[in-house]
Short mmCIF file of C-alpha atoms in Angstrom, two decimals:
data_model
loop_
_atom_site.label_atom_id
_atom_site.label_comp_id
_atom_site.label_asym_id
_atom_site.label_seq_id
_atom_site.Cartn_x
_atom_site.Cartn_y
_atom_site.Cartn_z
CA UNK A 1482 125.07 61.43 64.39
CA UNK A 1483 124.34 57.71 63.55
CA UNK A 1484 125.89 54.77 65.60
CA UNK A 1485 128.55 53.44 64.02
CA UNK A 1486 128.74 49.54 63.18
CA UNK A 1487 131.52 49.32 65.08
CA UNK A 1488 129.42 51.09 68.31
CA UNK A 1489 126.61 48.51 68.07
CA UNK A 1490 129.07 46.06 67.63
CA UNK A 1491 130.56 47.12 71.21
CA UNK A 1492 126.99 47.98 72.92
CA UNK A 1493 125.87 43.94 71.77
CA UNK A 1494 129.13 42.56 73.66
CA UNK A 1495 128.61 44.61 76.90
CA UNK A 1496 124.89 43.89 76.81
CA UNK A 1497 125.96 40.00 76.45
CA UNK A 1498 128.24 40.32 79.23
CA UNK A 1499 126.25 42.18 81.55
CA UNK A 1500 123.46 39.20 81.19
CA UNK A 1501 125.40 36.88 82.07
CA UNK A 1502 126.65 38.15 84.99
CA UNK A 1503 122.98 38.95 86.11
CA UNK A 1504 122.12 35.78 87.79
CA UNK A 1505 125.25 35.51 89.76
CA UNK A 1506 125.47 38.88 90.73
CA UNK A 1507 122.17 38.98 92.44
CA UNK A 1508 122.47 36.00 94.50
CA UNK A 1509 125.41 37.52 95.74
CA UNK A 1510 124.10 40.45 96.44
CA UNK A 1511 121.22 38.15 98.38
CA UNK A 1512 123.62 36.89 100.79
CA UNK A 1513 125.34 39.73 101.35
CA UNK A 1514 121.53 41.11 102.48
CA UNK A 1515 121.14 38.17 104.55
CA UNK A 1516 118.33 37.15 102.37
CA UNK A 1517 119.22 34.41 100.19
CA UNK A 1518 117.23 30.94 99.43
CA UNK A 1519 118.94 28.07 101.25
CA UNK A 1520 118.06 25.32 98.68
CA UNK A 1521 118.50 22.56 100.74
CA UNK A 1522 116.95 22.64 104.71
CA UNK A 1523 117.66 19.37 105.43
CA UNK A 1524 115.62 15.74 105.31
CA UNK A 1525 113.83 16.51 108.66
CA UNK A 1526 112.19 20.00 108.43
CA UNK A 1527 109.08 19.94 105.96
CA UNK A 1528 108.55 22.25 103.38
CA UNK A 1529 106.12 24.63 105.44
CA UNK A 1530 108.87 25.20 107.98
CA UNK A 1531 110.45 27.40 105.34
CA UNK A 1532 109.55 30.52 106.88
CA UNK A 1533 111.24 30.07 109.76
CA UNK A 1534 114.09 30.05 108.02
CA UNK A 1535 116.86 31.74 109.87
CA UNK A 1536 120.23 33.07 108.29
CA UNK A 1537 123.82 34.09 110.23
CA UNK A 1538 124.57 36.58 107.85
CA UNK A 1539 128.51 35.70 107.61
CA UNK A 1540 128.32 36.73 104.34
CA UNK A 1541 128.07 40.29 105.36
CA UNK A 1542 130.22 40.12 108.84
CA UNK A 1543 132.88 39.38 105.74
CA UNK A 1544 132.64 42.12 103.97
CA UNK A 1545 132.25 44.93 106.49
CA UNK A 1546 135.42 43.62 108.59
CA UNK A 1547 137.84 44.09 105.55
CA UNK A 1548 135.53 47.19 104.39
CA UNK A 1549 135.72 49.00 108.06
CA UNK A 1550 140.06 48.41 108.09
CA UNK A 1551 140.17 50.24 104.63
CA UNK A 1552 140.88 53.66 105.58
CA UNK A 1553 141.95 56.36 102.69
CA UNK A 1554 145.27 58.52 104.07
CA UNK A 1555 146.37 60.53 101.61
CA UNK A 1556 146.89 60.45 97.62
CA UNK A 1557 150.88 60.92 96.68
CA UNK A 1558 152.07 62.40 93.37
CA UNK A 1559 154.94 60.12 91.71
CA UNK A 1560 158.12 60.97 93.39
CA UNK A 1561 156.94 63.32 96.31
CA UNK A 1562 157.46 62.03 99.67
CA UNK A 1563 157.03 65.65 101.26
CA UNK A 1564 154.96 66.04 104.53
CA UNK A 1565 152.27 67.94 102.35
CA UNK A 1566 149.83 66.38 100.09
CA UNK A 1567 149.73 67.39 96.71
CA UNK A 1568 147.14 70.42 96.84
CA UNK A 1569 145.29 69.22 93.67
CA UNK A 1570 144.74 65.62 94.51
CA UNK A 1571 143.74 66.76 97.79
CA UNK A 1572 140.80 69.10 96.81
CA UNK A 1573 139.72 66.29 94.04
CA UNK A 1574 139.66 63.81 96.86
CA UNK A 1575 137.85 66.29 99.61
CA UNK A 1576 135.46 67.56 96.96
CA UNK A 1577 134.36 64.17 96.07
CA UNK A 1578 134.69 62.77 99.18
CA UNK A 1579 136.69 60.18 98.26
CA UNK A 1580 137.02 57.46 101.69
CA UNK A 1581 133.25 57.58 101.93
CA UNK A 1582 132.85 56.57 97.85
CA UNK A 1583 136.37 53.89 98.38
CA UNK A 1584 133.50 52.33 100.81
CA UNK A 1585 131.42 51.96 98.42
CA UNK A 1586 134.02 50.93 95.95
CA UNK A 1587 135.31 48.10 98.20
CA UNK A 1588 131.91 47.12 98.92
CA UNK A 1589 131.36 46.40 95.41
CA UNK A 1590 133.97 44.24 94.27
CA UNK A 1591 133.96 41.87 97.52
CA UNK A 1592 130.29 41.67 97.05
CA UNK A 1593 130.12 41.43 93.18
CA UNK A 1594 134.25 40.31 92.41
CA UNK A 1595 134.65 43.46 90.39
CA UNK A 1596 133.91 47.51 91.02
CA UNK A 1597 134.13 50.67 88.92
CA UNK A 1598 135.14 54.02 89.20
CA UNK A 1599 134.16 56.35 86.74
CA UNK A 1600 136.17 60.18 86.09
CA UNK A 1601 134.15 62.62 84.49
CA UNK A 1602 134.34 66.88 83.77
CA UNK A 1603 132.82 69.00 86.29
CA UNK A 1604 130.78 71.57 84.74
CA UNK A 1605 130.73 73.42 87.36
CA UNK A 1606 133.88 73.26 88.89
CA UNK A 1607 136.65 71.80 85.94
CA UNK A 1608 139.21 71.67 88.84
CA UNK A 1609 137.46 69.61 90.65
CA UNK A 1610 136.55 66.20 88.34
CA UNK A 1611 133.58 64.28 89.38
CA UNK A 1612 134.91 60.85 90.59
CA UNK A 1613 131.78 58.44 90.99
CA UNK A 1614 131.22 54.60 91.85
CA UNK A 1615 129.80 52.21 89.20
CA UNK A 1616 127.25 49.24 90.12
CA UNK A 1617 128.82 46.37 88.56
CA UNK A 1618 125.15 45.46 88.39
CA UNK A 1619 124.87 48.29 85.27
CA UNK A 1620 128.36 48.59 84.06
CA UNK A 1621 130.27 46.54 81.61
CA UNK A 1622 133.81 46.76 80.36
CA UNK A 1623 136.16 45.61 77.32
CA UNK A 1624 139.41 44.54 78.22
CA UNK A 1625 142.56 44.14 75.84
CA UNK A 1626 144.40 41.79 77.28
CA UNK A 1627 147.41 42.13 75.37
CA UNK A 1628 147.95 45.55 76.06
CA UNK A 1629 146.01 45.29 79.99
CA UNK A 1630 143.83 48.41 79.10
CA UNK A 1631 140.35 49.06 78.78
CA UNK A 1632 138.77 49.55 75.05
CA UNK A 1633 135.42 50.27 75.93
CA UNK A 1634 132.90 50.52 79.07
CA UNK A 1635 129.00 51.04 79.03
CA UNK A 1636 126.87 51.99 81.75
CA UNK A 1637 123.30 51.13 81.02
CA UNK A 1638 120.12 52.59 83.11
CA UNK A 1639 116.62 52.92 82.76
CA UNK A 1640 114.72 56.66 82.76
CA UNK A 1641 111.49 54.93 81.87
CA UNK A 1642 108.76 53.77 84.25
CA UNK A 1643 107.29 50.63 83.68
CA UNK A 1644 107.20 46.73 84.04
CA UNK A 1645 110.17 46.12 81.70
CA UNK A 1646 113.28 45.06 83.17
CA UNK A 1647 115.51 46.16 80.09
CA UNK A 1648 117.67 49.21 80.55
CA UNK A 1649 116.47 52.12 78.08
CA UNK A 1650 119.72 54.28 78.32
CA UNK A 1651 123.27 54.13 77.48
CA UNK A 1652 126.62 55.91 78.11
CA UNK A 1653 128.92 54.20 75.94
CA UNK A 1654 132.38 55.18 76.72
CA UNK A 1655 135.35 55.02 74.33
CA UNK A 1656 139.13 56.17 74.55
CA UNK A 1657 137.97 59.57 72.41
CA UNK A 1658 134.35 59.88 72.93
CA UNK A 1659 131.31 59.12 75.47
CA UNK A 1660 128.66 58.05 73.05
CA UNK A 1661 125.11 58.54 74.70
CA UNK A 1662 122.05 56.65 73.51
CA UNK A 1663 118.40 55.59 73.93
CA UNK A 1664 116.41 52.38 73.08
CA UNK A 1665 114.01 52.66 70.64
CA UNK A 1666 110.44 51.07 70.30
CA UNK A 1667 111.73 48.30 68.52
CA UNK A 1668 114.80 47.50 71.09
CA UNK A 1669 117.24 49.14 68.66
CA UNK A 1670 119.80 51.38 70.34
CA UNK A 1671 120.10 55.02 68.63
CA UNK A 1672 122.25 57.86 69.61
CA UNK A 1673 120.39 60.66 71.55
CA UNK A 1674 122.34 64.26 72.36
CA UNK A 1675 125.33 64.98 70.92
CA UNK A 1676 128.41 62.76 72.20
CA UNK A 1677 131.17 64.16 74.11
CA UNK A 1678 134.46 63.95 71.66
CA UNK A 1679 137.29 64.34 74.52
CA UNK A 1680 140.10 62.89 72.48
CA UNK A 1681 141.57 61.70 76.02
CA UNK A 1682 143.05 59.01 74.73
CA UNK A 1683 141.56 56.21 77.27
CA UNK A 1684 138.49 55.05 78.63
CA UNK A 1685 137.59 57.75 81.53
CA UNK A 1686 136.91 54.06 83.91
CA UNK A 1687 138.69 52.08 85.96
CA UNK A 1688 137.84 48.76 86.65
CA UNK A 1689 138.98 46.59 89.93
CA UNK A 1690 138.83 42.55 90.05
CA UNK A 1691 138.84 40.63 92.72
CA UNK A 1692 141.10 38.08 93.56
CA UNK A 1693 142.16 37.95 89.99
CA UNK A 1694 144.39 35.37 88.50
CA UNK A 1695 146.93 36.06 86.10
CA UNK A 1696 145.98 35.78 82.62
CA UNK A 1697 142.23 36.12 83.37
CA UNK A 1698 139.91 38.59 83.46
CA UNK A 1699 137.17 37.89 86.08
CA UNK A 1700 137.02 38.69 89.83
CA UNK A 1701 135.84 36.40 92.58
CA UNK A 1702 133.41 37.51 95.48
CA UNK A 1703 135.23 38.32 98.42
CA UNK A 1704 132.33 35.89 100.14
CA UNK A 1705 132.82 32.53 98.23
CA UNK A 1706 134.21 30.58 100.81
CA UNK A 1707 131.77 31.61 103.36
CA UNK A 1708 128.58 31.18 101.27
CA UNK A 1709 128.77 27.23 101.95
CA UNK A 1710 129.13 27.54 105.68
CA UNK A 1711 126.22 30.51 105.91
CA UNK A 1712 123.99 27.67 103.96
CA UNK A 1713 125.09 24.80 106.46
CA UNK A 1714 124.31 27.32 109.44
CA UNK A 1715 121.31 28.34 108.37
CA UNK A 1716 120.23 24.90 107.82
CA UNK A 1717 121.55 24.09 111.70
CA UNK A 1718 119.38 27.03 113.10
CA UNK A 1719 116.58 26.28 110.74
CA UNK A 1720 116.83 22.86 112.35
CA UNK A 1721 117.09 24.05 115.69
CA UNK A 1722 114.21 26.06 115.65
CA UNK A 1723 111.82 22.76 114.46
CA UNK A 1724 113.44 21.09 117.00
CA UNK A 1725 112.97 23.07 119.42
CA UNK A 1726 109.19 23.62 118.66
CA UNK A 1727 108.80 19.58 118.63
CA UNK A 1728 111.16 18.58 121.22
CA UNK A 1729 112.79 20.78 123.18
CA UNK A 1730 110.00 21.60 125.92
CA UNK A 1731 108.66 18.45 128.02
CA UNK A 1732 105.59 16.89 126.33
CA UNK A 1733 103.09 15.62 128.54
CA UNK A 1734 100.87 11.86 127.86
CA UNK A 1735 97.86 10.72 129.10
CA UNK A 1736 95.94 7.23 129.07
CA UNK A 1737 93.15 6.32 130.27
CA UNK A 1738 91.23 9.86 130.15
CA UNK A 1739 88.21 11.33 127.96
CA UNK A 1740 86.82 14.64 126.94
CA UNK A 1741 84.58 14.38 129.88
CA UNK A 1742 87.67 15.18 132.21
CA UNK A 1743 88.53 18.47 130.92
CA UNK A 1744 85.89 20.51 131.97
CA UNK A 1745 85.32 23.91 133.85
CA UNK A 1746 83.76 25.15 136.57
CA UNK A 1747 80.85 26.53 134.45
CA UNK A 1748 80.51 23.34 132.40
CA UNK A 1749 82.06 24.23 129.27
CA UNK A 1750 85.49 21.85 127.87
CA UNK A 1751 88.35 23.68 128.26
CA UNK A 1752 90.48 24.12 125.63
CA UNK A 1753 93.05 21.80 124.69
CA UNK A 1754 95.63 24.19 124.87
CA UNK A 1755 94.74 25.62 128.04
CA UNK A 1756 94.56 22.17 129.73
CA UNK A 1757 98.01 21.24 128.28
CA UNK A 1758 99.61 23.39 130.57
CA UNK A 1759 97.77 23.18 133.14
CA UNK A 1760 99.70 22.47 136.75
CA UNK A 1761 97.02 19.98 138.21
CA UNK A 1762 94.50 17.23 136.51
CA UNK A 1763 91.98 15.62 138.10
CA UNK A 1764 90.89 11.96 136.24
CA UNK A 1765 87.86 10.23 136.97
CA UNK A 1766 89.24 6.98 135.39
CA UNK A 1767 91.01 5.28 138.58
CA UNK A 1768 92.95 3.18 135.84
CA UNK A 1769 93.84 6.88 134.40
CA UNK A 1770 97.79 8.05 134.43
CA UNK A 1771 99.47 10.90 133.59
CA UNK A 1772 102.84 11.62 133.05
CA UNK A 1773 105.74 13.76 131.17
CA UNK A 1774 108.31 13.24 128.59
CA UNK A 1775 111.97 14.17 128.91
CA UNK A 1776 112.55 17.18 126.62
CA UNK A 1777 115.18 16.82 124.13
CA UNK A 1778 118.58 18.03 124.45
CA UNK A 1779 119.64 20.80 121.82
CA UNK A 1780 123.30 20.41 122.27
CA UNK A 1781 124.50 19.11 119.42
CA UNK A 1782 123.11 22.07 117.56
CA UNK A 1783 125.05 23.85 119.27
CA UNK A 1784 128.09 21.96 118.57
CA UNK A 1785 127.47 22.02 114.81
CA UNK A 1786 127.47 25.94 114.87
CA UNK A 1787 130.88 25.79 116.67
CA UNK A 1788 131.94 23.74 113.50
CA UNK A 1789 130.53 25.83 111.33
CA UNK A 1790 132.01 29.11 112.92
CA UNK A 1791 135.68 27.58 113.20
CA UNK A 1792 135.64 26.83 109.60
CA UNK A 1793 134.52 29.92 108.82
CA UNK A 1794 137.21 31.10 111.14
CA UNK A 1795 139.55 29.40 109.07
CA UNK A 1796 138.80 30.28 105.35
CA UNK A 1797 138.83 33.84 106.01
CA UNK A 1798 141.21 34.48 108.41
CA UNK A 1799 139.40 36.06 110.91
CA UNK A 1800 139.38 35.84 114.45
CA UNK A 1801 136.68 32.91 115.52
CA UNK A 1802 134.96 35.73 117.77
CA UNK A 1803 133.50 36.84 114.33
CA UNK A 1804 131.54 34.10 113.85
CA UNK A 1805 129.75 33.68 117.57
CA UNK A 1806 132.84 32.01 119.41
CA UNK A 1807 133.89 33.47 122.44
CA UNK A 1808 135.17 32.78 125.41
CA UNK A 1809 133.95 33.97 129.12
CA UNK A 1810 137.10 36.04 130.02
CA UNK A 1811 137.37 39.12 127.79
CA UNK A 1812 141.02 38.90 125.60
CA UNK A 1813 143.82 41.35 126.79
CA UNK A 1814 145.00 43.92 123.90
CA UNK A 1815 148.26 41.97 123.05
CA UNK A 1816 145.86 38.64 122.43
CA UNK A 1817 143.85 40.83 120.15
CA UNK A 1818 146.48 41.93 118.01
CA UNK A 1819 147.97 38.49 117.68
CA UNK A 1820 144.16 37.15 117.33
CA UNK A 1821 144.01 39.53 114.54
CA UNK A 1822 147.33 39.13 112.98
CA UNK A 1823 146.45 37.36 109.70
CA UNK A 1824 142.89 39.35 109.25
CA UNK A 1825 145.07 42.38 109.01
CA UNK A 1826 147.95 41.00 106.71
CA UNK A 1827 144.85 39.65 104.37
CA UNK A 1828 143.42 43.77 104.19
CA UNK A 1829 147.05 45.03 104.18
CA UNK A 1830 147.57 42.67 100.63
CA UNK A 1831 144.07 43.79 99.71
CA UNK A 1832 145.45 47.48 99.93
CA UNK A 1833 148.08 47.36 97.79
CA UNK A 1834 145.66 45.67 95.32
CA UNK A 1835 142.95 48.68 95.64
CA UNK A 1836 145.90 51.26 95.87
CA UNK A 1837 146.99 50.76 92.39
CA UNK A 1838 143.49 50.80 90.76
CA UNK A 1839 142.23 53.79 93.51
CA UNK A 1840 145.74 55.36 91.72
CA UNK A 1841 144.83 55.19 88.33
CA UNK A 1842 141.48 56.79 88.73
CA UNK A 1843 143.54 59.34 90.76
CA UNK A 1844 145.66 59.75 87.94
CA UNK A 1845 142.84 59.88 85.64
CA UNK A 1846 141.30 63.06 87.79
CA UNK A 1847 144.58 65.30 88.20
CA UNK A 1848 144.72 64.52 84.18
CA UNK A 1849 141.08 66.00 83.85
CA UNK A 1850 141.87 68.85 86.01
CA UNK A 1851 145.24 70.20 85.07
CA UNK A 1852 145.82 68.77 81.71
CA UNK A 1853 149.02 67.42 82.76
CA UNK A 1854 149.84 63.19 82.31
CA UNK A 1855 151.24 61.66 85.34
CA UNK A 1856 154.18 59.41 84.68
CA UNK A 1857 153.54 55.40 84.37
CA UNK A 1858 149.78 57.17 85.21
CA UNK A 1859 149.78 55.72 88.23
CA UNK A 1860 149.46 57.73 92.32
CA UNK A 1861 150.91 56.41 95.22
CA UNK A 1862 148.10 55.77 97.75
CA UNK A 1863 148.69 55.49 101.22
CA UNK A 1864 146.40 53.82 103.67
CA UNK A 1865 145.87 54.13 107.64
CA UNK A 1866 147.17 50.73 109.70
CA UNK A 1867 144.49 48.46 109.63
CA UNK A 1868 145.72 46.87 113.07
CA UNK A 1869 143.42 47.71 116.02
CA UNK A 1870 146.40 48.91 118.32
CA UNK A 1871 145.25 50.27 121.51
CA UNK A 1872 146.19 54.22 122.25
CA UNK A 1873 148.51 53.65 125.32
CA UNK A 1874 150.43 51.29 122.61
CA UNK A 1875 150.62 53.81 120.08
CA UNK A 1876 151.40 56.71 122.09
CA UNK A 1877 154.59 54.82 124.21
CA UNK A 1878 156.04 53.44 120.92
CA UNK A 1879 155.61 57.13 119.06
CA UNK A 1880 157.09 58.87 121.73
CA UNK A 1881 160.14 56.50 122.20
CA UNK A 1882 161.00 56.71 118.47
CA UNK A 1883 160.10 60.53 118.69
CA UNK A 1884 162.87 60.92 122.03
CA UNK A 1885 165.39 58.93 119.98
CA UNK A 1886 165.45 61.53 117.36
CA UNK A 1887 164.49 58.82 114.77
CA UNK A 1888 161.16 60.32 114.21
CA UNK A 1889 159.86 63.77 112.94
CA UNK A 1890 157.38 66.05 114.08
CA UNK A 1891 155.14 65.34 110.71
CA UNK A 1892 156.23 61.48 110.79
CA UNK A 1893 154.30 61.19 114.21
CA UNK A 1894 151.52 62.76 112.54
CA UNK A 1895 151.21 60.35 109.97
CA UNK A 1896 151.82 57.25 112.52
CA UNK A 1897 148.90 58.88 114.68
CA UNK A 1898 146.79 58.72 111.27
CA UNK A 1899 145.91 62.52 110.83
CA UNK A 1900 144.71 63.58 107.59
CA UNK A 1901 146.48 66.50 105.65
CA UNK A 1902 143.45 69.16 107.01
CA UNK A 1903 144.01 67.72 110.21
CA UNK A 1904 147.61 68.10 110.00
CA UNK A 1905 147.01 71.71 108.67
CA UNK A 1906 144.95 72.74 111.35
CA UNK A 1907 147.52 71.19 113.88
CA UNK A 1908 150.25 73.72 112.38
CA UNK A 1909 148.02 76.12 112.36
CA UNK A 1910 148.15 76.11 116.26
CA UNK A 1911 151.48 75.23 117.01
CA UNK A 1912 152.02 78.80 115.21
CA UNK A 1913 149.68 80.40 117.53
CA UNK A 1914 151.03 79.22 120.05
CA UNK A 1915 154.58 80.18 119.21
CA UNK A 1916 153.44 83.98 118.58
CA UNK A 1917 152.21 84.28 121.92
CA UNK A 1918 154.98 82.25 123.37
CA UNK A 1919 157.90 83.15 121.58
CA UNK A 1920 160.01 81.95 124.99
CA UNK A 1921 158.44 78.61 125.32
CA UNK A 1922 158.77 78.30 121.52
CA UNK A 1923 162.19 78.98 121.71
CA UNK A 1924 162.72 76.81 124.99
CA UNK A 1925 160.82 73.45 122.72
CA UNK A 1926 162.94 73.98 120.16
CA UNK A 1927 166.16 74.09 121.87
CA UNK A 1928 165.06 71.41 123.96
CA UNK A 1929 164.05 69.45 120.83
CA UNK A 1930 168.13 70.37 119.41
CA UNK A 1931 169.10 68.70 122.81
CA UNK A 1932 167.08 65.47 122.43
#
């Protein structure tokens, strides 16, 4: 079957966007690696000092602190607040390990501004839908923005080997058919295989932006308002490192001395290097002096790193230890939490954001494996505290709420963080336990009636 007009139509708009994106995309992706091109070093470093170029890779420290505090709990069906997970979403989520790929996924749109997540029919398993991350680097999407849904998505990839850059393959995904096709010799696209008529009804893709604005339809890089400050850093470093070569260790000055005067015991001049740093110089010239410059002090570099790191400090919310600034006596517990008090209100908004899109992919799997539409099409997704509360503090303020009667058995579970197999397996031994204890069992729960 022949692609429609209407296909190529869509293929030539997600090609367009895609290229456009490309430039941007891989400089971020460059600072994220730590190996982006600082345009500007500054007036006094000359061109060959380039390679001594050195970068604090905020850019990174950025995205792995939000990225580390995002930690899956469990996936909730519409209107069940039981103590079990739904069994369904729960094997879809262990069989595709779903926290390690919501990693990925996170990584993506901080680094990028946007990340995908594609749902797709397990051949081998149709219980179990495949639920895979999308590079934003190969993956384009068409947005209605009346309606807020997507109309189209292509993922485009190369199978050939080769010098050209130009992706060779496409999966073209519509709301009632994934439309697969190849490049041909001439840079025409033309359907290959036959195309997967699902009739689902919607694009099998979700798509996450990034600090998006209402009535728009871009994301923003989770790293925008560090990239400036990474630049001026590495500049200050750069600098420090040419100064240091130049001026930081004592320089040395002679008058009144000739090649004649540096000479070894067998005759032969020793080398200028050597004799540099040499301790003790003998001059036959009695008008001859030597003396020794006053190295340069490297403070202020320091001081412009402190800048630096407080502003960084202050556009992202996170605790100035992040960027280098410490102090000598290490912060009690309480101090960290309030230290970290707005980093972990920024990744608790951040998971409400990535909740709702994590839920429609959700949605989009326990659709693909029962058959059955979830209402609004939308799970409730529940994530772990992102606070770094120590145990003892934990563990008091559980079991106070637990002796007050105000907290469950399976509610302290969930407070402690335990996943639904964890959970499981925790039953599974208080059971055991019971059978061959049936008088302590009884004694525990009688003394749980009292409490």
């Amino acid at each position: 079957m022949a692609l429609s007009d209407t296909e190529r139509d869509l293929i030539r708009q997600l090609e367009i966007q895609l290229r456009d994106t490309a430039a941007s995309d891989q400089a971020n992706l460059n600072y994220y690696k730590g190996i982006q091109r600082v345009e500007q070093l500054g007036m006094a470093v000359p061109p060959e000092m380039r390679k001594f170029l050195v970068i604090a890779n905020w850019c990174r420290t950025t995205v792995d602190t939000i990225n580390k505090r995002q930690r899956l709990r469990a996936l909730i069906l519409p209107g069940q607040e039981t103590a079990d997970a739904d069994p369904t979403l729960l094997a879809i989520a262990t069989a595709n390990n779903l926290p390690a790929r919501l990693k990925m996924f996170n990584r993506d749109r901080m680094i990028f501004g946007r990340s995908f997540m594609s749902v797709g029919t397990n051949h081998a398993a149709p219980e179990l839908p495949l639920m895979r991350v999308e590079s934003p680097r190969a993956v384009a999407a068409l947005v209605d923005e009346t309606a807020e849904t997507m109309t189209a998505a292509g993922r485009f990839y190369r199978l050939k080997t080769g010098p050209a850059r130009r992706a060779s393959h496409l999966s073209l995904m519509t709301p009632d058919a994934t439309v697969y096709a190849e490049r041909d010799r001439y840079g025409r696209w033309e359907e290959v295989g036959a195309r997967d008529e699902h009739l689902f009804g919607r694009v099998p893709m979700v798509m996450h932006l990034n600090r998006r604005m209402s009535g728009e339809w871009v994301g923003e890089s989770q790293m925008s308002d560090v990239i400036p400050l990474a630049n001026s850093a590495a500049r200050s470093l750069t600098n420090l490192q040419f100064a240091q070569e130049a001026h930081g260790i004592p320089r040395m000055w002679m008058a009144g001395v000739k090649k004649e005067d540096f000479v070894g015991a067998d005759g032969k001049p020793i080398p200028m290097f050597e004799a540099y740093y040499d301790a003790i110089h003998m001059v036959t010239d009695p008008q001859g002096k030597i003396g020794q410059l006053t190295a340069s002090d490297l403070k202020n570099f320091e001081t412009a790193l402190q800048i630096y790191g407080k502003q960084a400090s202050t556009v992202t919310g996170f605790p100035a230890r992040y960027f280098g600034l410490t102090t000598t006596n290490p912060p009690s517990a309480d101090a960290i939490r309030a230290d970290e008090a707005e980093l972990v209100s920024s990744v608790e908004d951040q998971n409400e954001e990535v909740g709702m899109t994590l839920g429609w992919a959700a949605a989009l799997a326990y659709e693909f494996a029962t058959g059955t539409e979830i209402e609004g099409n939308l799970v409730g997704v529940e994530f772990l505290d992102p606070a770094t509360p120590t145990i003892a503090q934990r563990e008091d303020a559980l079991s106070k709420r637990r002796a007050q009667g105000v907290l469950s058995r399976e509610g302290y579970w969930d407070e402690l963080g335990w996943s639904e197999p964890r959970k499981a397996k925790e039953r599974e031994y208080l059971r055991l336990e019971d059978e061959q204890n049936p008088e302590l069992a009884a004694a525990g729960v009688l003394a749980g009636a009292s409490a």
